[in-house]
Tab-separated table of C-alpha atoms in Angstrom:
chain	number	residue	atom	x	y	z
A	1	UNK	CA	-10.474	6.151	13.092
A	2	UNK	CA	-7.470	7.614	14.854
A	3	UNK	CA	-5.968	10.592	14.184
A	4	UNK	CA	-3.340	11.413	12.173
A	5	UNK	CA	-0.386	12.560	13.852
A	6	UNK	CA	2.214	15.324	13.187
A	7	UNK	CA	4.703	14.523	10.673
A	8	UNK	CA	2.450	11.987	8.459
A	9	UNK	CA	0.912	12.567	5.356
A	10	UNK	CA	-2.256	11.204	3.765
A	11	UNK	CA	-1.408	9.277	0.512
A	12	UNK	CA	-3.851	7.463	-2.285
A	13	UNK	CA	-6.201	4.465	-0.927
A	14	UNK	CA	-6.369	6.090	2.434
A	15	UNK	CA	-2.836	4.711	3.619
A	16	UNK	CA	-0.231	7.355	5.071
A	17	UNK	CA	3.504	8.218	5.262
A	18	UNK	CA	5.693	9.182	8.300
A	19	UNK	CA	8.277	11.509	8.121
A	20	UNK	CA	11.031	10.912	10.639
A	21	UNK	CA	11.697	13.665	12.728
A	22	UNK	CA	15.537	14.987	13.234
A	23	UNK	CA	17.308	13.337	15.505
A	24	UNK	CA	18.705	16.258	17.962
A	25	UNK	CA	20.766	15.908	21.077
A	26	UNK	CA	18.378	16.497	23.767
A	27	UNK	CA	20.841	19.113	25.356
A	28	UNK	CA	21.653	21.462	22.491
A	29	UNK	CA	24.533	23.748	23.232
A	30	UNK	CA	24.796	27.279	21.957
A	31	UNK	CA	27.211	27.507	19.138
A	32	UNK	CA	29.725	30.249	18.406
A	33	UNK	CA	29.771	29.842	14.541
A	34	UNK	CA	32.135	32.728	13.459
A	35	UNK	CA	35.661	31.185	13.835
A	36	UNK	CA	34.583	27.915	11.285
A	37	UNK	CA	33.719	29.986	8.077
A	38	UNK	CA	35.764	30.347	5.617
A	39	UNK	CA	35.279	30.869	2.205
A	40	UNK	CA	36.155	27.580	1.509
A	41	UNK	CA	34.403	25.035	3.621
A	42	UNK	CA	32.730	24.598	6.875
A	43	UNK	CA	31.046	21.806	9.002
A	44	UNK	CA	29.262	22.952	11.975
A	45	UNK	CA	27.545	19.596	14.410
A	46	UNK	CA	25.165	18.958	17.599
A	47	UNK	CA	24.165	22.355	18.967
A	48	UNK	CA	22.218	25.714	18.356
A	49	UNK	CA	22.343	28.484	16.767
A	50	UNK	CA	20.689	31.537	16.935
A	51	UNK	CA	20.046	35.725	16.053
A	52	UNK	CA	23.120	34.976	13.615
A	53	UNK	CA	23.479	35.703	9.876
A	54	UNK	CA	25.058	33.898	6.942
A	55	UNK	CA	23.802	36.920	4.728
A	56	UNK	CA	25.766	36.659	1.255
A	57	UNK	CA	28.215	33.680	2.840
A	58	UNK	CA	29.806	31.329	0.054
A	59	UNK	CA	31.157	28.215	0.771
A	60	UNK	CA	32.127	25.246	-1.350
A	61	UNK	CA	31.737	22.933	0.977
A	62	UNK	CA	29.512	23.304	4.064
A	63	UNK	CA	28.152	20.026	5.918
A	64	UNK	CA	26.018	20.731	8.964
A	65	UNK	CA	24.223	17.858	11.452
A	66	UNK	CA	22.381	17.930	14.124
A	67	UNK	CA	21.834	21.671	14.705
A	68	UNK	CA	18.815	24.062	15.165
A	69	UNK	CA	18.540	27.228	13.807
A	70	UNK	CA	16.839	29.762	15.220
A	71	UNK	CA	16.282	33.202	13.934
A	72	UNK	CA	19.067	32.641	11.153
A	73	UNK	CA	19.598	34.491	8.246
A	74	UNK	CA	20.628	32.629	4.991
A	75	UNK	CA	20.039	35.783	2.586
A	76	UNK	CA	21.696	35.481	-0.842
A	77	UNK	CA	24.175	32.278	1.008
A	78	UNK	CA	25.319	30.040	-1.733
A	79	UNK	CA	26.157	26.877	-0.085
A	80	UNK	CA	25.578	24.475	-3.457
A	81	UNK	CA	26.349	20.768	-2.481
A	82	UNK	CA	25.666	21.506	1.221
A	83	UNK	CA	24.701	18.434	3.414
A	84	UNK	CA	22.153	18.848	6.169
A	85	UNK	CA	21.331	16.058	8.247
A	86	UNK	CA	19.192	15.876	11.365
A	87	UNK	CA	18.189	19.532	10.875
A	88	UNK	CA	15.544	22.572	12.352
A	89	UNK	CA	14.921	25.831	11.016
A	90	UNK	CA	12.277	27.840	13.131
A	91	UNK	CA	11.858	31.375	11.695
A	92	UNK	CA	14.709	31.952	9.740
A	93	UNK	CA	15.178	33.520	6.936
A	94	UNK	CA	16.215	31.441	3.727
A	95	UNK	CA	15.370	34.344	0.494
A	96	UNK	CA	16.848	33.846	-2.161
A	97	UNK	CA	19.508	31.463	-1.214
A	98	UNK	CA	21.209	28.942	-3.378
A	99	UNK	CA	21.431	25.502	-1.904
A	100	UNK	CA	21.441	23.919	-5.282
A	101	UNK	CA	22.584	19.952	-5.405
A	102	UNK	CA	22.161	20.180	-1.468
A	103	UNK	CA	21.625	16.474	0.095
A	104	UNK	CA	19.046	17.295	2.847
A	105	UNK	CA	18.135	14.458	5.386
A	106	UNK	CA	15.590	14.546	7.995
A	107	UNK	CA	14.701	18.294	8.408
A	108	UNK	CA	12.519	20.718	9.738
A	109	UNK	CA	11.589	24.182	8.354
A	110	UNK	CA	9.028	26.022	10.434
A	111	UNK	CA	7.796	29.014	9.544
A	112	UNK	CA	10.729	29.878	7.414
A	113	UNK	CA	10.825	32.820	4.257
A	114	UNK	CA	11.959	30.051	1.550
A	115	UNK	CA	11.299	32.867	-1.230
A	116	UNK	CA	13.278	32.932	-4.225
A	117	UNK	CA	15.528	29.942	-2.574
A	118	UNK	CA	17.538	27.392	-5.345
A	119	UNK	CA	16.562	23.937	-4.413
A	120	UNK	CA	16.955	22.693	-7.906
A	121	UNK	CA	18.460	19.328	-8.459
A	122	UNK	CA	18.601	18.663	-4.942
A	123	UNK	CA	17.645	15.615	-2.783
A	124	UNK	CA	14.995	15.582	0.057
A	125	UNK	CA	14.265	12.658	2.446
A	126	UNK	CA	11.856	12.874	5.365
A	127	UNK	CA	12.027	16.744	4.907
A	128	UNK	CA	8.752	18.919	6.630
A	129	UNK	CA	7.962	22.614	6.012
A	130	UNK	CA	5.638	24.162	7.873
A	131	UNK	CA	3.785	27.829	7.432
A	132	UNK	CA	6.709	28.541	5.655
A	133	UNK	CA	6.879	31.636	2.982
A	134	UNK	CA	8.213	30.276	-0.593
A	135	UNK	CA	6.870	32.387	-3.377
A	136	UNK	CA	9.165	32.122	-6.251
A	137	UNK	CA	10.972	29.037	-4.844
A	138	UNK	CA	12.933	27.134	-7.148
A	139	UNK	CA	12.598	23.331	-7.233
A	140	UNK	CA	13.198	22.414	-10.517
A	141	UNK	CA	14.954	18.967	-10.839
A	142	UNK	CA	14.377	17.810	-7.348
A	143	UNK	CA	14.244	14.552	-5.878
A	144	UNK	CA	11.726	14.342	-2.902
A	145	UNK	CA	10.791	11.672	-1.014
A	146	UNK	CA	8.824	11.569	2.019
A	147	UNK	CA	8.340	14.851	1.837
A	148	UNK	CA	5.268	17.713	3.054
A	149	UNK	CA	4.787	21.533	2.745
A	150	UNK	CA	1.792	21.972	5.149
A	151	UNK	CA	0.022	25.604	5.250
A	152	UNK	CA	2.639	27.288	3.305
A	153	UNK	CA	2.936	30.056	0.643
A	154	UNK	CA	4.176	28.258	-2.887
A	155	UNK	CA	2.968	31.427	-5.503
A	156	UNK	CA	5.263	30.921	-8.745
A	157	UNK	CA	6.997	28.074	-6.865
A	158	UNK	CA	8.707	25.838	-9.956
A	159	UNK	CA	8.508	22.069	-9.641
A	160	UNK	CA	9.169	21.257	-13.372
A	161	UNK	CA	10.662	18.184	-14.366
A	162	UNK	CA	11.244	16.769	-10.805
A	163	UNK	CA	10.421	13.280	-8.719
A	164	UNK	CA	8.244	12.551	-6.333
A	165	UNK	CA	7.749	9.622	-4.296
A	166	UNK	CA	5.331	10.407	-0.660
A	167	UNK	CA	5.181	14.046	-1.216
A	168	UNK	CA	2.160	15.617	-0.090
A	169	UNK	CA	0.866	19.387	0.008
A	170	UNK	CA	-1.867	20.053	2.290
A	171	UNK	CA	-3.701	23.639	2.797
A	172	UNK	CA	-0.669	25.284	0.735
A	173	UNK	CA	-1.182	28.079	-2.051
A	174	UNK	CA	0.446	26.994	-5.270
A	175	UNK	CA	-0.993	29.743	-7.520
A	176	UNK	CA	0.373	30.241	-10.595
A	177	UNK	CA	3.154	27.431	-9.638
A	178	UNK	CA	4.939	25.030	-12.043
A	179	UNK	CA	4.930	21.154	-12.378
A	180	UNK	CA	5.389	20.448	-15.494
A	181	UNK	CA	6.747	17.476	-16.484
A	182	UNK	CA	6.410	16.171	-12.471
A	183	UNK	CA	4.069	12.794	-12.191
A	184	UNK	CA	1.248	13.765	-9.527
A	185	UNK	CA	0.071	10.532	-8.947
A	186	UNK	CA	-1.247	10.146	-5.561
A	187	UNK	CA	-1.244	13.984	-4.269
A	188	UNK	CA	-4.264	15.543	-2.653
A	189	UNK	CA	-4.348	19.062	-4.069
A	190	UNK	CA	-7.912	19.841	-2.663
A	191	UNK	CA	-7.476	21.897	0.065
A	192	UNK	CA	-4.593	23.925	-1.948
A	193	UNK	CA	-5.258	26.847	-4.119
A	194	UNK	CA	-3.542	25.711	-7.701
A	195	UNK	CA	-5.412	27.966	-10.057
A	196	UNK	CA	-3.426	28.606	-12.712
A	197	UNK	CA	-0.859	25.734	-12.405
A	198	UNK	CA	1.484	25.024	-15.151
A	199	UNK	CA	0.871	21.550	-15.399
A	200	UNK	CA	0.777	18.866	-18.445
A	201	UNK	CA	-2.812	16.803	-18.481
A	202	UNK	CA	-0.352	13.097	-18.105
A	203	UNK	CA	0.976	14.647	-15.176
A	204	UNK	CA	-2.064	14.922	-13.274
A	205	UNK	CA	-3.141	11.695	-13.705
A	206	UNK	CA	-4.014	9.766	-10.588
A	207	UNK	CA	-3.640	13.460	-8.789
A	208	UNK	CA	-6.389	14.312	-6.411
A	209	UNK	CA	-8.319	17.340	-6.710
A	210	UNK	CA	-11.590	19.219	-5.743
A	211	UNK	CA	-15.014	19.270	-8.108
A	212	UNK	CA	-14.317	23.094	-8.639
A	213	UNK	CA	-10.484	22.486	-9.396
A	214	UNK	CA	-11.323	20.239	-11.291
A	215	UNK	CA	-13.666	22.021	-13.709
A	216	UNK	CA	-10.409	24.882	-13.988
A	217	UNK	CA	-8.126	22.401	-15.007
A	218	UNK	CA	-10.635	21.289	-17.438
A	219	UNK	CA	-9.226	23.833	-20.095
A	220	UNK	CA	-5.950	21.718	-19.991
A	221	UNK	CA	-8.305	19.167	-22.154
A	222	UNK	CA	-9.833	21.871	-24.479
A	223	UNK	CA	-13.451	20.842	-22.739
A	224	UNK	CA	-15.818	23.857	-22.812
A	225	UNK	CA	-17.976	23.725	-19.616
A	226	UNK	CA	-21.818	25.017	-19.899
């Protein structure tokens, strides 16, 4: 059997997903930033940029493609409705952010702090986090597809009402997280921790999980185990 390479995703009957990667220039140029925000709206293209900080930034527009960021600070930034296409985040810091409605297109996050950051009601294609920090994340609403948080901290995460299509967890800690009302048809949970998942028993069905997880979720039937 070959091995699975970085960037797919095991799915039901053994199949698997690709995620594309972002397409980057191969050159990326450092990128002075400072002079394009305004309160208003921003677009920012092909380049890098990095140590900078978008702490408490508001925009009502922002569309960014094609750009790395490296060491960036997002920290309370409300950029609702903001389009990123072709993207990479290595080690930045995205707390508590609100990117609500965002439109995000082949991205990266690696090894981000996604805690407390507003998601909800946005869409995600071909979009890969990686040992990334996201306790308290908000999802709610979303729209993923070909999607996968690999190795990453979910505690209290909320995924309530949203849809899925090729999303996949692996080795991620979703204690305590919510899904209710998300169909989990198809997703391997059994290397993740999801004791104590808010989850409806319809929701689960044709969802993957371990012998032991399964005897916890058990109580979500009223069965008594002895």
């Amino acid at each position: 059997m070959s091995k699975m390479k970085k960037g797919e995703s095991k799915v039901k009957n053994n199949t698997s997903f690709r995620i594309s990667h972002p397409k980057l220039p191969k050159e990326l140029i450092q990128l002075e930033v400072s002079d394009k925000i305004t309160s208003d709206e921003f677009y920012i293209s092909s380049g890098i940029i990095s140590d900078f900080s978008f702490d408490n930034q508001t925009a009502e527009r922002a569309v960014i493609d094609q750009v790395f960021f490296k060491n960036v600070s997002f920290q309370q930034a409300v950029f609702r409705r903001v389009e990123l296409t072709d993207m990479r985040f290595e080690n930045c810091d995205l707390s508590n952010a609100d990117f609500s409605e965002a439109v995000i297109h082949r991205a990266e996050f690696i090894k981000c702090k996604i805690m407390g950051l507003n998601l909800s009601t946005a869409t995600l294609r071909n979009v890969f986090f990686d040992k990334c920090t996201g306790d308290y994340a908000f999802f709610r609403f979303i729209d993923c597809k070909q999607v996968r948080f690999s190795e990453c901290e979910l505690r209290y995460a909320d995924f309530q009402e949203s849809a899925f299509s090729k999303v996949d967890f692996y080795s991620s800690d979703l204690l305590l997280s919510q899904m209710s009302g998300t169909k989990l048809e198809g997703i391997d949970f059994s290397n993740c921790e999801i004791e104590g998942m808010g989850v409806r028993i319809e929701d689960l069905c044709g969802a993957m999980v371990s012998p032991i997880q399964a005897v916890s979720l058990s109580k979500l039937m009223g069965l008594i185990i002895t």
